[in-house]
mmCIF file of C-alpha atoms in Angstrom:
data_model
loop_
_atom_site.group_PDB
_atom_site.id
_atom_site.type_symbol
_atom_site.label_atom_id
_atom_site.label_comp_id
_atom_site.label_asym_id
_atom_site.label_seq_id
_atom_site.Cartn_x
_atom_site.Cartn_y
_atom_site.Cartn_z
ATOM 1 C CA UNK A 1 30.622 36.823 1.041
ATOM 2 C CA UNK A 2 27.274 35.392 -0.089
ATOM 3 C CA UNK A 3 25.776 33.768 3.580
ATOM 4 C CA UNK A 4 25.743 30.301 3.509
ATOM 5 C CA UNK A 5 21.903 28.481 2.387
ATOM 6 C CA UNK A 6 20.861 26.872 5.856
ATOM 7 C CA UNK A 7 19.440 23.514 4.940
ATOM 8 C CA UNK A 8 16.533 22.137 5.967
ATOM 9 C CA UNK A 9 16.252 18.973 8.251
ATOM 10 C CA UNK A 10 15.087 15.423 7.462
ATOM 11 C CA UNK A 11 12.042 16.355 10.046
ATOM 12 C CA UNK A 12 11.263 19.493 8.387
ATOM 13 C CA UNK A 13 11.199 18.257 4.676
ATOM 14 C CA UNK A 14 9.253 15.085 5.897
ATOM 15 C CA UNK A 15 6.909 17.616 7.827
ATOM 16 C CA UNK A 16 6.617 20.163 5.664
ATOM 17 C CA UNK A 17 7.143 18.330 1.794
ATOM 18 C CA UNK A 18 6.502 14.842 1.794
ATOM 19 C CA UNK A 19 3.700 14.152 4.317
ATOM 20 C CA UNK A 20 1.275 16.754 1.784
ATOM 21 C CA UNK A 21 2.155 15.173 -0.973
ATOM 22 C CA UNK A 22 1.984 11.243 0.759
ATOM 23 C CA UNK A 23 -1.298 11.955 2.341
ATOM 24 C CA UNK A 24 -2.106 13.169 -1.445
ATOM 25 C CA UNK A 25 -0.665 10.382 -3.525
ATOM 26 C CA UNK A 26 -0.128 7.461 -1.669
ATOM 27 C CA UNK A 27 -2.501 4.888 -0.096
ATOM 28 C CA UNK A 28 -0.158 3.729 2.430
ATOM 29 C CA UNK A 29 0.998 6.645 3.653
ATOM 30 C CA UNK A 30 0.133 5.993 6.962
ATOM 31 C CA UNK A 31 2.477 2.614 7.287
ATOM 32 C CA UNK A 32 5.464 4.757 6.322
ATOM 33 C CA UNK A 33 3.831 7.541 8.776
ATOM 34 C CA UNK A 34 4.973 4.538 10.917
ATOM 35 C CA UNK A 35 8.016 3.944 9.506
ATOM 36 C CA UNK A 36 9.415 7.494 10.416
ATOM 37 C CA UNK A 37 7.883 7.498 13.804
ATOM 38 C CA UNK A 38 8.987 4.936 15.107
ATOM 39 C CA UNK A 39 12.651 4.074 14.174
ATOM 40 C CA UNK A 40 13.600 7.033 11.943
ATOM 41 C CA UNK A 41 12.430 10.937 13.595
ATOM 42 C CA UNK A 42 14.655 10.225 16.594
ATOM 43 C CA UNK A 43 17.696 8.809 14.556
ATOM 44 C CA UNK A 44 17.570 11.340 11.337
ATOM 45 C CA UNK A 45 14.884 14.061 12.349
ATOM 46 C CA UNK A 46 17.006 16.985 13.257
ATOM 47 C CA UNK A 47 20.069 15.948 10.791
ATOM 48 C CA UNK A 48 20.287 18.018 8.638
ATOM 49 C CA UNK A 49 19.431 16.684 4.694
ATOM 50 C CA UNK A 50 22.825 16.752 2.913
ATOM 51 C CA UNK A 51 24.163 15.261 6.404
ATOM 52 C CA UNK A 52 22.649 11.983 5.824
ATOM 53 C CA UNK A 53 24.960 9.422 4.591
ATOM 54 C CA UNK A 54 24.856 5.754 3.134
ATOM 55 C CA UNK A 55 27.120 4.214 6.385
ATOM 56 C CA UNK A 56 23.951 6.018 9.020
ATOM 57 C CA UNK A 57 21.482 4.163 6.953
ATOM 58 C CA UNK A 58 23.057 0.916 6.733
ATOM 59 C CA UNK A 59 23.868 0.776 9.976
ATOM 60 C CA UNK A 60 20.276 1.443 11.047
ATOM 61 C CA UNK A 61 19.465 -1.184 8.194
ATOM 62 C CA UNK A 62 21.376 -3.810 9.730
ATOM 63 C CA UNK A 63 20.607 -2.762 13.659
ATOM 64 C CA UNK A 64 16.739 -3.580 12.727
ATOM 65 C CA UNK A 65 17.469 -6.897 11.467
ATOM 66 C CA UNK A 66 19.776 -7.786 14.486
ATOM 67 C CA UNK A 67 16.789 -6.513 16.966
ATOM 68 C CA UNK A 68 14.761 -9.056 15.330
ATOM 69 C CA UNK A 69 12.752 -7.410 12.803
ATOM 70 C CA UNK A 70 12.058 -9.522 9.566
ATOM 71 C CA UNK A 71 14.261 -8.739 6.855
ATOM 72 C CA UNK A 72 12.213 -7.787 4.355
ATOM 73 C CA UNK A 73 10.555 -5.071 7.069
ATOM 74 C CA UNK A 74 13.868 -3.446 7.666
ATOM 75 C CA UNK A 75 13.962 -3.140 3.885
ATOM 76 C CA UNK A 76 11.111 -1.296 4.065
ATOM 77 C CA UNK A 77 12.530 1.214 6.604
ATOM 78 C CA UNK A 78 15.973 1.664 4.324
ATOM 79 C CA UNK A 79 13.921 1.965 1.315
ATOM 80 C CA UNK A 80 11.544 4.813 2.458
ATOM 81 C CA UNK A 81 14.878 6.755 3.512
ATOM 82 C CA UNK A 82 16.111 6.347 0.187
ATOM 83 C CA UNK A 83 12.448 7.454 -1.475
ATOM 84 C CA UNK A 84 12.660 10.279 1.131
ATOM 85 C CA UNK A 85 15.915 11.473 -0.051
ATOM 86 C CA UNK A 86 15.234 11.258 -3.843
ATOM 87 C CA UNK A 87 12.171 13.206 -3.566
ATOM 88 C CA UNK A 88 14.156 15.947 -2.163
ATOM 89 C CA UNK A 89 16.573 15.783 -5.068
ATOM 90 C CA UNK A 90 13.570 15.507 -6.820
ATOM 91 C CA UNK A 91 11.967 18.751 -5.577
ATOM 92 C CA UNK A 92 15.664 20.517 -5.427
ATOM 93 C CA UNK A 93 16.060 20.492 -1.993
ATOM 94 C CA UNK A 94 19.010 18.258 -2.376
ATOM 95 C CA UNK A 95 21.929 17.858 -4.763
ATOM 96 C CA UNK A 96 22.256 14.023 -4.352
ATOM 97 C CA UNK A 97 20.884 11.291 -2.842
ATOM 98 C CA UNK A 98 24.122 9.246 -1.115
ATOM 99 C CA UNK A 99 21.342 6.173 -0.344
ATOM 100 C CA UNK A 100 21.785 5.089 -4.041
ATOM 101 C CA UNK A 101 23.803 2.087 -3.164
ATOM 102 C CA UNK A 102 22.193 1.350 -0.290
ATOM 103 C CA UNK A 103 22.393 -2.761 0.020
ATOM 104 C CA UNK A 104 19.105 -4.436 1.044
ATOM 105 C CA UNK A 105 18.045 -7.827 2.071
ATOM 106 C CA UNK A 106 16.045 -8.365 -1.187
ATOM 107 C CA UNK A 107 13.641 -10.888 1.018
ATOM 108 C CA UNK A 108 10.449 -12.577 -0.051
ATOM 109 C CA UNK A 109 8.471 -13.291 2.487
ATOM 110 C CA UNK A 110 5.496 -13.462 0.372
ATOM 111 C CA UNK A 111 3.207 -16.605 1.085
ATOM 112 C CA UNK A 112 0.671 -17.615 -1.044
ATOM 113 C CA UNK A 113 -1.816 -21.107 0.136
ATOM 114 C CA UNK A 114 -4.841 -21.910 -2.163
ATOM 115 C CA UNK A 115 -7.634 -23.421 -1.045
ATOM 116 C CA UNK A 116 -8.356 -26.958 -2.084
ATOM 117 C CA UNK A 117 -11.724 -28.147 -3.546
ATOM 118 C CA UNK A 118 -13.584 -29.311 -0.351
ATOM 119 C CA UNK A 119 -12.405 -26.418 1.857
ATOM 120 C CA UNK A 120 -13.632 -23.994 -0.995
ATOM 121 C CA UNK A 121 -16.830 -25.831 -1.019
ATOM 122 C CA UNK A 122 -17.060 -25.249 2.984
ATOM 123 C CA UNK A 123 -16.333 -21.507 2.161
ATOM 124 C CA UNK A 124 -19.133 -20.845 -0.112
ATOM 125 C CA UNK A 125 -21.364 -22.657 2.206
ATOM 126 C CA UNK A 126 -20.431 -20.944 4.858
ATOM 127 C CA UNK A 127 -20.847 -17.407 2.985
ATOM 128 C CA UNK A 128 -24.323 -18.621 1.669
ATOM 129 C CA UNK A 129 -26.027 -18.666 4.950
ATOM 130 C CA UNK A 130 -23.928 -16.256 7.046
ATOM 131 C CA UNK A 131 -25.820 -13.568 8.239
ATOM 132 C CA UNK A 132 -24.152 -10.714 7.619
ATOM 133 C CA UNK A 133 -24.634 -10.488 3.679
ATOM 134 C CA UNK A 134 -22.301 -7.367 3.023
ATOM 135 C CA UNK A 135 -19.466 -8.840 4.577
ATOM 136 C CA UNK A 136 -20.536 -12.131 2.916
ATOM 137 C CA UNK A 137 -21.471 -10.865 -0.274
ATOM 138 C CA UNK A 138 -17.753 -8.995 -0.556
ATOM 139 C CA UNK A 139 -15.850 -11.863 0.181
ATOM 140 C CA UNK A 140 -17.923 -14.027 -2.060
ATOM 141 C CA UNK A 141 -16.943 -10.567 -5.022
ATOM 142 C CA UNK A 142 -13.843 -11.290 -4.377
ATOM 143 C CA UNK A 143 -13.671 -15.083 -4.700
ATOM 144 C CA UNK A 144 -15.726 -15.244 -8.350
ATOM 145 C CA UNK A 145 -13.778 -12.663 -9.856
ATOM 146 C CA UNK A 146 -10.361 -12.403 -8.532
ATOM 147 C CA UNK A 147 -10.153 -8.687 -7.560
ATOM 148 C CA UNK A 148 -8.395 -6.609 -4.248
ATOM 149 C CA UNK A 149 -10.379 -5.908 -1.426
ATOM 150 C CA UNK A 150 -10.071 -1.780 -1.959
ATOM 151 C CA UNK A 151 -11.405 -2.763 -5.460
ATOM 152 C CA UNK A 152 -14.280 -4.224 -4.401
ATOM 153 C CA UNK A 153 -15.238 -2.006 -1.771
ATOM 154 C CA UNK A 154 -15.066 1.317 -3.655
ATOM 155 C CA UNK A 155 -16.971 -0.608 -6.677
ATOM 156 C CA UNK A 156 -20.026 1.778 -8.206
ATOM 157 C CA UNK A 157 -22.900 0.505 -9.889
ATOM 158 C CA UNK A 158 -22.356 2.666 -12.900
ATOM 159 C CA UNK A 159 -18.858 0.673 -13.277
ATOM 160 C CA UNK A 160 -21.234 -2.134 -13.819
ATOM 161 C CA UNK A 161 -22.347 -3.516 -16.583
ATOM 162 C CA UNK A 162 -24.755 -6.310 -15.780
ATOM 163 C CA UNK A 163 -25.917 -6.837 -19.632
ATOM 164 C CA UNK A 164 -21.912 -7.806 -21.151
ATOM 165 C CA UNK A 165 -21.348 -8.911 -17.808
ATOM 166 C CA UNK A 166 -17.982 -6.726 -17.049
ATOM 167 C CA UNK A 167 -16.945 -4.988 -14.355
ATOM 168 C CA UNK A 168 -14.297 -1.671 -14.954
ATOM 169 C CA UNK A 169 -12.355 -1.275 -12.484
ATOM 170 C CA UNK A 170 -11.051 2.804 -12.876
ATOM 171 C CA UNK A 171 -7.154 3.441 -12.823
ATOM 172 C CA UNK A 172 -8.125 5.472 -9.694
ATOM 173 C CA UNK A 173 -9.392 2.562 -7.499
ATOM 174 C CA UNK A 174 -6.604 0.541 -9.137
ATOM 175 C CA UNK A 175 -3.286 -0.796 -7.011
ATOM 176 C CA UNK A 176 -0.963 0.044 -10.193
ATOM 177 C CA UNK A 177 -3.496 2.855 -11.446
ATOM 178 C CA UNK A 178 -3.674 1.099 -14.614
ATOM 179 C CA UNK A 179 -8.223 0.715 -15.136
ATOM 180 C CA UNK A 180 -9.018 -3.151 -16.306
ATOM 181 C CA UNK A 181 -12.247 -4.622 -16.971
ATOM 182 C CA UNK A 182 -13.018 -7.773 -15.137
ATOM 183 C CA UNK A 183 -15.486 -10.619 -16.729
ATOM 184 C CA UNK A 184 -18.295 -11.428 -14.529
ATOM 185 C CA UNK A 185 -19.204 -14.782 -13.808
ATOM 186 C CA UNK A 186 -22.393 -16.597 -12.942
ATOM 187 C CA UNK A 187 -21.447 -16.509 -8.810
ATOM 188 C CA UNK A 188 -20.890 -12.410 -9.847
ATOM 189 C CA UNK A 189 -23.315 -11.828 -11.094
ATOM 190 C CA UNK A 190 -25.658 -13.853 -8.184
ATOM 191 C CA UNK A 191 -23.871 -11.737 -5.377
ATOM 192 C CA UNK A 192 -24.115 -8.370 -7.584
ATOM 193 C CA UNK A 193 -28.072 -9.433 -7.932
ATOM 194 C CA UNK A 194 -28.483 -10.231 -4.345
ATOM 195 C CA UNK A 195 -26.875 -6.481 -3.473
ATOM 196 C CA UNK A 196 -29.320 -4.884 -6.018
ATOM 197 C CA UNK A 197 -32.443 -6.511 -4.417
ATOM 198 C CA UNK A 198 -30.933 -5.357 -0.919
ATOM 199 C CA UNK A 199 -30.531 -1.618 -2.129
ATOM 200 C CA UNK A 200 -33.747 -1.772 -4.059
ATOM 201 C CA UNK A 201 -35.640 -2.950 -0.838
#
């Protein structure tokens, strides 16, 4: 008789498969670094893969929510189990992932406030004479032309084009990895002159 496969444990696979390829891929790997650490390793680590099933994870699911967790966080926790497990189909490690009807919360606790037309006018103010002008100077970036922080820190001058007045923004500084060009307006293109004087000097 052919010996029976031994198969590897949710600890192993996350040590030895995904955490590479996170560390590698994903930009937030270090939240769901979290994730495992601190409500998943000593629930699932030493199970064995194929021994995970939709009722553990559910049952963790809705444990996090009644310990007082936001719902849309303990989505987060049932969702990286269920990423975990497909990428272990995935890489053939597993047959099937059993998290495929896993039931979530589906929450939004998205909040979005805009700033009205007097406290915007106090913000600019305020980033006009502040003294620290990088700090100032990104947050003012971000204001004229709409872009993410990580955008806007990792920008390079040769992205720039100061004479059409565009910024490209690469698909590998990107959120969605998709590269856009972004139209630079006159409060731009005064912070993006102020920063060349300042490296010039």
């Amino acid at each position: 008789k052919l010996k029976a496969k031994k198969v590897m444990t949710v600890g192993d696979f996350y040590t030895l498969h995904y955490l590479p390829y996170a560390t590698q891929h994903l930009r937030s790997w270090s939240r769901y670094a979290l994730y495992y650490r601190k409500h998943l390793k000593g629930r699932f680590g030493d199970l064995p893969l194929n021994k995970v099933t939709l009722a553990d994870v559910q049952r963790l699911h809705s444990e996090l929510a009644a310990s007082g967790l936001k719902p849309a966080t303990c989505d987060h926790y049932a969702k990286f189990m269920r990423r975990l497990l497909n990428l272990a189909v995935e890489w053939g490690l597993l047959t099937v992932n059993p998290l495929t009807g896993l039931k979530l919360f589906n929450a939004d606790n998205k909040q979005q406030r805009f700033l009205n037309q007097d406290e915007m006018q106090r913000l600019m103010q305020q980033l006009d004479k502040d003294k620290n002008r990088e700090v100032a100077c990104l947050i003012t970036l971000l204001v004229a032309t709409g872009a993410r922080r990580g955008e806007a820190l990792q920008a390079r001058w040769c992205d720039i084009d100061l004479v059409a007045r565009l910024w490209h923004i690469p698909s590998t500084t990107a959120k969605n990895k998709t590269g856009r060009y972004v139209p630079l307006n006159d409060l731009a293109m005064a912070v993006l002159d102020e920063c060349e004087t300042r490296r010039s000097a």
